[in-house]
């Protein structure tokens, strides 16, 4: 190729943000924590006492996962010592600002819930906190997708349903983990309805996943060709296998496997997501 | 310890807001660019930026390749010579009219452009920045306050032109400051000062736009093919640019997006879609719980 | 230089760069102005923007071509053919500016019967001695037909019909340079030759003017001087000399190179273009030297020349006596008296050619013991660099003064093409030099403009300026020689040598310089300007005397320092005065911006047109006036006609603009001044890939080569080297690299050596864009990356397809980036006029692959910029809004 032709070749001009593994882990952890908390909150508010016992475990798990998430976020910053700068302003026009503040509030609330859960303390307080923390948890589960789609990156910028997908993924993970916990704790009734919910949520997950697959620009399709393994993992392991398990072989023995599959699929998807702009050759 | 406390509290201090000045910007007229790269060197020297490494790209005379945290001006070279085209037939008469000569000359041409941060009126990087480090300063130029930026990298993802990146030296995002420090001393930016042919023009934006409109007409009548302005006014999907250009071909030939999109346009709708997805799965779960409790 | 000197009288650019903005048409040829002179290029671009035509004729499509209205590709080395085609077109179509040519040129002068043009003799002029390779037989055969009446009286025919008049001789000479023939030689289209000619013609005349811009693309040939002469002929025929927007802009290649020939650093000149005396009877005494004048030096090597003796008696050079005596008084002060010929015998007399190329040739044969190398890098920058490095290895001692340890300073251990450093016996001293901002002084640039630059800061450490070095060397030499009674030590003993400062320099920031013994550069400039001995500074060269009452270092600079404290080189007034900028610096001579500007007015003294007026005769005040300092005697009316037997300036008529010529005319035919022919004649380069289609004489018969194993030449039309190579600059670097390849900001712009080739050649040889390639000449082979580009195209020359290979000159083995040296390919051949080499056209071959040799090693970066987290130095704090935040423990590489 001569110099002339090299200059005329079409190219991606945007730069990929410097987000790698720690952001992928953050994606996973924030979704997982938000999902756990939200599911736990709904169960706590609407369910009976056995259910509440399960959801207390959910609260107890959410906060430690958030710690991991926070650590990853701080590591990922170019200047970790300046994490506090994020709280200098609140800009609702910036999904990252929305995310930071919702994480701050959510972390606080989930800490209190965590504390209350492991020390067997008052139920009313927990109800209030669960109700109050629920919207924040939902925002935490939601905002990352919008953060990615509100960029100029090839692939991300055309994924209009990414926020919905990540939110649903969070919900699926929350339900799946609590299902496993319910199974391990022999809370069969809780496990039963959780299994039902999981099935329908996975169906919803599949629908939105396929919709996301179909939309997207030429760059995304290129990425998908570059990531066949990742995308298949997500679909198969993350959605189809647990769906099959929940439908065909429901039971306490398979719940853990299903939960692991859901989480595994979510990990795969977030890994692919982070890498899309890098793989496409943005600098 | 006192240092630590001071540093933690520093970002929350607010300086006094400065009085607004006449908005300034760049008009880059690529018909006058001779590709000398004085702009690149002047910018590096004024801002004491390190080199980005020595990489021979064989991409015409462009070994800089891109803007980055340490390269704030970048000259692109686009060679447009029909490879195997037979030599154009000799004109029947001598064709000495300068306009037709120029049009004929454009059959084999070498386009050159000095790329820079566009200083967009509605800048996606500024909207995206969660710390408030990126602002429009009193000259309405987009400026990254280096002492606030914490290197989250969101601006990097948001810029449709690929201008910003995060530096490996200090972990912060950097880009063209439109020589904010020089402007405050009533000097013109280093690149505009160094440009020998005034391809880079600096001044009040309204004056630049008026000049650019006249220049476009002039250039068209002179035989420059494909002349157009880029960024002088807002489009359906993007605001106008504080640093705008006169180009001689499709923007994508120069490495610029043909139809830049403001990412934040989709934000509200994306939130709504996300909320819809959320509500759906919440509903599923809630229904499942309620049914269970009822039974 | 001699090309312009022979045509017009002074060997310097005839106009100034800003004047190009006033041109209606500019031909840029043998120059890549946008890349090599980017700041000056704003003016041709302005001309284009005002509706002028920009034409670029060049072997490569460069950044200059990208700006032009018309680009014509020609084969490197075929320039005289192209220009001859234009001359042919002008004459045959009767498009020359008749009134101008008739009055202001020697078109009407009749030549002697002894003259036989090259047209009738296979491209050779009368008087060639093929063994000596010089025109030294048939003395005076290139002369005019002289009348016996008086000195300088020449037969002429104003009807221009006499078969031996210059006009008819020229017409016959260029008759064979038809556009068809020329296009076959150059590899361009016939129409393009005609188009360039037509554009120039339509933009010349009373109302319009055209300019020609050239640079090293013309000078670096064995026929370079004649290329410039051809441009001179075109500009005289079209009446563009001495007019605003006209003239010939010689673009010299360094900020002060004009100064280095004015003052000079050339071995065969004394300051102000006086010739250095030769070791012959005609220069044995001061009286003989003055009598034979300046032209003698030329005539010695070219006795076929005519009319040279008249230069000593007619025109401005008749004052040569006052120039040389004033120079000697400046150098030897009180020791120069009428009794000892003002010290004339203390000047060394030349007995050979000691210019750079022959000197290094001698050096490589072991003939030179020691060398001072000041701001020069022959190990990479000189033609046939291999031979130059071998030459350096033969020295006993070498002193290098430069900014960085470049190829000529570290050749003894870093040359990848040489053997074991232990075998090199040269003792090398490296004395670091100050940069231009670390010393005060002046530049004299290509438009004869002296601009003073101030010292901004002290150089670091032991670095010292070149003035400091030379001055203190002189002081020590004088000390060494005090008390000696040997006659040969008298020149050093008697040199006036006091340039010491009265008080240390104060720098712009108010502090005192740490270098207490820096000489006072303004004292030097004052000496150059000249003063009455023991009295006041001179205001004009007209005040110089031959009786020893004036002392002047450089007579062409007189006027730059007309009074104490009035350093005109320092003035920076940008006001435009009609057509010139007289308040910016000082242009020699006497601040004239456009030379020969008498020609901007018609023979009666009125401007040729209102649009193109520059100076004119003011009848009321009886003087010449206008927008420029008249290059003419201010009070001489246009009607003045010299009496019979008039001498000096009285011999110049009121309508003869070229006052340094004895007849005051512009020379289409040059009876003297250039030693390889009075009319430009197309010869092929010494290494060429085609035969000369115009004459049976293949190459310049006076071109010299130097026979050595390291300097072999390709055979005529050598099939082993079928491609034409041409060397050139890039904007991003400077010469062989000492001033640019130690700077990261420049290195990242062009980090590697590369070749430019066309896609057809690349495909033929299997070379990929960005891949490695080896280019080979008869001298050596080098490897570099290849840039395959359609800006290069093959040419069809006489039915054969010729490929050209572009070879940039900027790399070497010392620096932050390193690479192969272009000059390992070039050869040591020179022309007879200025010993200029031929690196713009020579024969090579190219293949894909590498050489398999060990590569040179780059040094670590020499200049490290402060980086992002340090404050911008020297900017006051309020102008650094980033803030002074203290930082600790940040992520850092």
PDB file of N, CA, C and O in Angstrom, chain C residues 670-689:
ATOM      1  N   UNK C 670      27.598  36.842 -21.262  1.00  0.00           N
ATOM      2  CA  UNK C 670      28.539  37.261 -20.228  1.00  0.00           C
ATOM      3  C   UNK C 670      29.955  37.148 -20.738  1.00  0.00           C
ATOM      4  O   UNK C 670      30.525  36.062 -20.733  1.00  0.00           O
ATOM      5  N   UNK C 671      30.545  38.251 -21.161  1.00  0.00           N
ATOM      6  CA  UNK C 671      31.921  38.162 -21.667  1.00  0.00           C
ATOM      7  C   UNK C 671      32.905  37.702 -20.602  1.00  0.00           C
ATOM      8  O   UNK C 671      33.915  37.109 -20.921  1.00  0.00           O
ATOM      9  N   UNK C 672      32.618  38.004 -19.323  1.00  0.00           N
ATOM     10  CA  UNK C 672      33.422  37.399 -18.277  1.00  0.00           C
ATOM     11  C   UNK C 672      32.563  37.230 -17.041  1.00  0.00           C
ATOM     12  O   UNK C 672      31.459  37.739 -16.936  1.00  0.00           O
ATOM     13  N   UNK C 673      33.118  36.504 -16.057  1.00  0.00           N
ATOM     14  CA  UNK C 673      32.400  36.302 -14.815  1.00  0.00           C
ATOM     15  C   UNK C 673      32.059  34.849 -14.558  1.00  0.00           C
ATOM     16  O   UNK C 673      32.011  34.417 -13.415  1.00  0.00           O
ATOM     17  N   UNK C 674      31.802  34.089 -15.599  1.00  0.00           N
ATOM     18  CA  UNK C 674      31.587  32.659 -15.431  1.00  0.00           C
ATOM     19  C   UNK C 674      32.547  31.932 -16.351  1.00  0.00           C
ATOM     20  O   UNK C 674      32.694  32.305 -17.515  1.00  0.00           O
ATOM     21  N   UNK C 675      33.179  30.909 -15.818  1.00  0.00           N
ATOM     22  CA  UNK C 675      34.315  30.329 -16.509  1.00  0.00           C
ATOM     23  C   UNK C 675      33.946  29.183 -17.432  1.00  0.00           C
ATOM     24  O   UNK C 675      34.807  28.682 -18.140  1.00  0.00           O
ATOM     25  N   UNK C 676      32.685  28.746 -17.428  1.00  0.00           N
ATOM     26  CA  UNK C 676      32.381  27.589 -18.270  1.00  0.00           C
ATOM     27  C   UNK C 676      31.482  27.953 -19.440  1.00  0.00           C
ATOM     28  O   UNK C 676      30.849  27.088 -20.021  1.00  0.00           O
ATOM     29  N   UNK C 677      31.424  29.230 -19.778  1.00  0.00           N
ATOM     30  CA  UNK C 677      30.694  29.600 -20.984  1.00  0.00           C
ATOM     31  C   UNK C 677      29.941  30.899 -20.811  1.00  0.00           C
ATOM     32  O   UNK C 677      29.402  31.170 -19.753  1.00  0.00           O
ATOM     33  N   UNK C 678      29.901  31.707 -21.874  1.00  0.00           N
ATOM     34  CA  UNK C 678      29.215  32.994 -21.781  1.00  0.00           C
ATOM     35  C   UNK C 678      27.708  32.872 -21.942  1.00  0.00           C
ATOM     36  O   UNK C 678      26.981  33.797 -21.631  1.00  0.00           O
ATOM     37  N   UNK C 679      27.248  31.716 -22.455  1.00  0.00           N
ATOM     38  CA  UNK C 679      25.807  31.480 -22.586  1.00  0.00           C
ATOM     39  C   UNK C 679      25.485  30.120 -21.996  1.00  0.00           C
ATOM     40  O   UNK C 679      26.199  29.149 -22.242  1.00  0.00           O
ATOM     41  N   UNK C 680      24.416  30.031 -21.214  1.00  0.00           N
ATOM     42  CA  UNK C 680      24.078  28.743 -20.605  1.00  0.00           C
ATOM     43  C   UNK C 680      23.797  27.693 -21.674  1.00  0.00           C
ATOM     44  O   UNK C 680      23.069  27.948 -22.634  1.00  0.00           O
ATOM     45  N   UNK C 681      24.375  26.537 -21.473  1.00  0.00           N
ATOM     46  CA  UNK C 681      24.305  25.457 -22.444  1.00  0.00           C
ATOM     47  C   UNK C 681      23.947  24.181 -21.702  1.00  0.00           C
ATOM     48  O   UNK C 681      24.515  23.918 -20.639  1.00  0.00           O
ATOM     49  N   UNK C 682      23.022  23.402 -22.239  1.00  0.00           N
ATOM     50  CA  UNK C 682      22.602  22.213 -21.504  1.00  0.00           C
ATOM     51  C   UNK C 682      23.650  21.109 -21.607  1.00  0.00           C
ATOM     52  O   UNK C 682      23.966  20.629 -22.694  1.00  0.00           O
ATOM     53  N   UNK C 683      24.141  20.699 -20.435  1.00  0.00           N
ATOM     54  CA  UNK C 683      24.952  19.483 -20.360  1.00  0.00           C
ATOM     55  C   UNK C 683      24.264  18.546 -19.385  1.00  0.00           C
ATOM     56  O   UNK C 683      23.567  18.992 -18.473  1.00  0.00           O
ATOM     57  N   UNK C 684      24.495  17.273 -19.561  1.00  0.00           N
ATOM     58  CA  UNK C 684      23.948  16.309 -18.606  1.00  0.00           C
ATOM     59  C   UNK C 684      24.801  16.321 -17.344  1.00  0.00           C
ATOM     60  O   UNK C 684      25.970  16.728 -17.368  1.00  0.00           O
ATOM     61  N   UNK C 685      24.248  15.888 -16.215  1.00  0.00           N
ATOM     62  CA  UNK C 685      25.074  15.757 -15.011  1.00  0.00           C
ATOM     63  C   UNK C 685      26.206  14.769 -15.256  1.00  0.00           C
ATOM     64  O   UNK C 685      26.140  13.954 -16.176  1.00  0.00           O
ATOM     65  N   UNK C 686      27.234  14.839 -14.410  1.00  0.00           N
ATOM     66  CA  UNK C 686      28.392  13.971 -14.588  1.00  0.00           C
ATOM     67  C   UNK C 686      27.967  12.503 -14.587  1.00  0.00           C
ATOM     68  O   UNK C 686      28.478  11.697 -15.357  1.00  0.00           O
ATOM     69  N   UNK C 687      27.032  12.166 -13.698  1.00  0.00           N
ATOM     70  CA  UNK C 687      26.439  10.826 -13.752  1.00  0.00           C
ATOM     71  C   UNK C 687      25.025  10.978 -14.285  1.00  0.00           C
ATOM     72  O   UNK C 687      24.163  11.530 -13.621  1.00  0.00           O
ATOM     73  N   UNK C 688      24.804  10.508 -15.490  1.00  0.00           N
ATOM     74  CA  UNK C 688      23.478  10.672 -16.078  1.00  0.00           C
ATOM     75  C   UNK C 688      22.986   9.354 -16.645  1.00  0.00           C
ATOM     76  O   UNK C 688      23.777   8.457 -16.918  1.00  0.00           O
ATOM     77  N   UNK C 689      21.666   9.274 -16.825  1.00  0.00           N
ATOM     78  CA  UNK C 689      21.101   8.040 -17.344  1.00  0.00           C
ATOM     79  C   UNK C 689      20.695   8.165 -18.808  1.00  0.00           C
ATOM     80  O   UNK C 689      20.199   7.216 -19.396  1.00  0.00           O
TER      81      UNK C 689
END
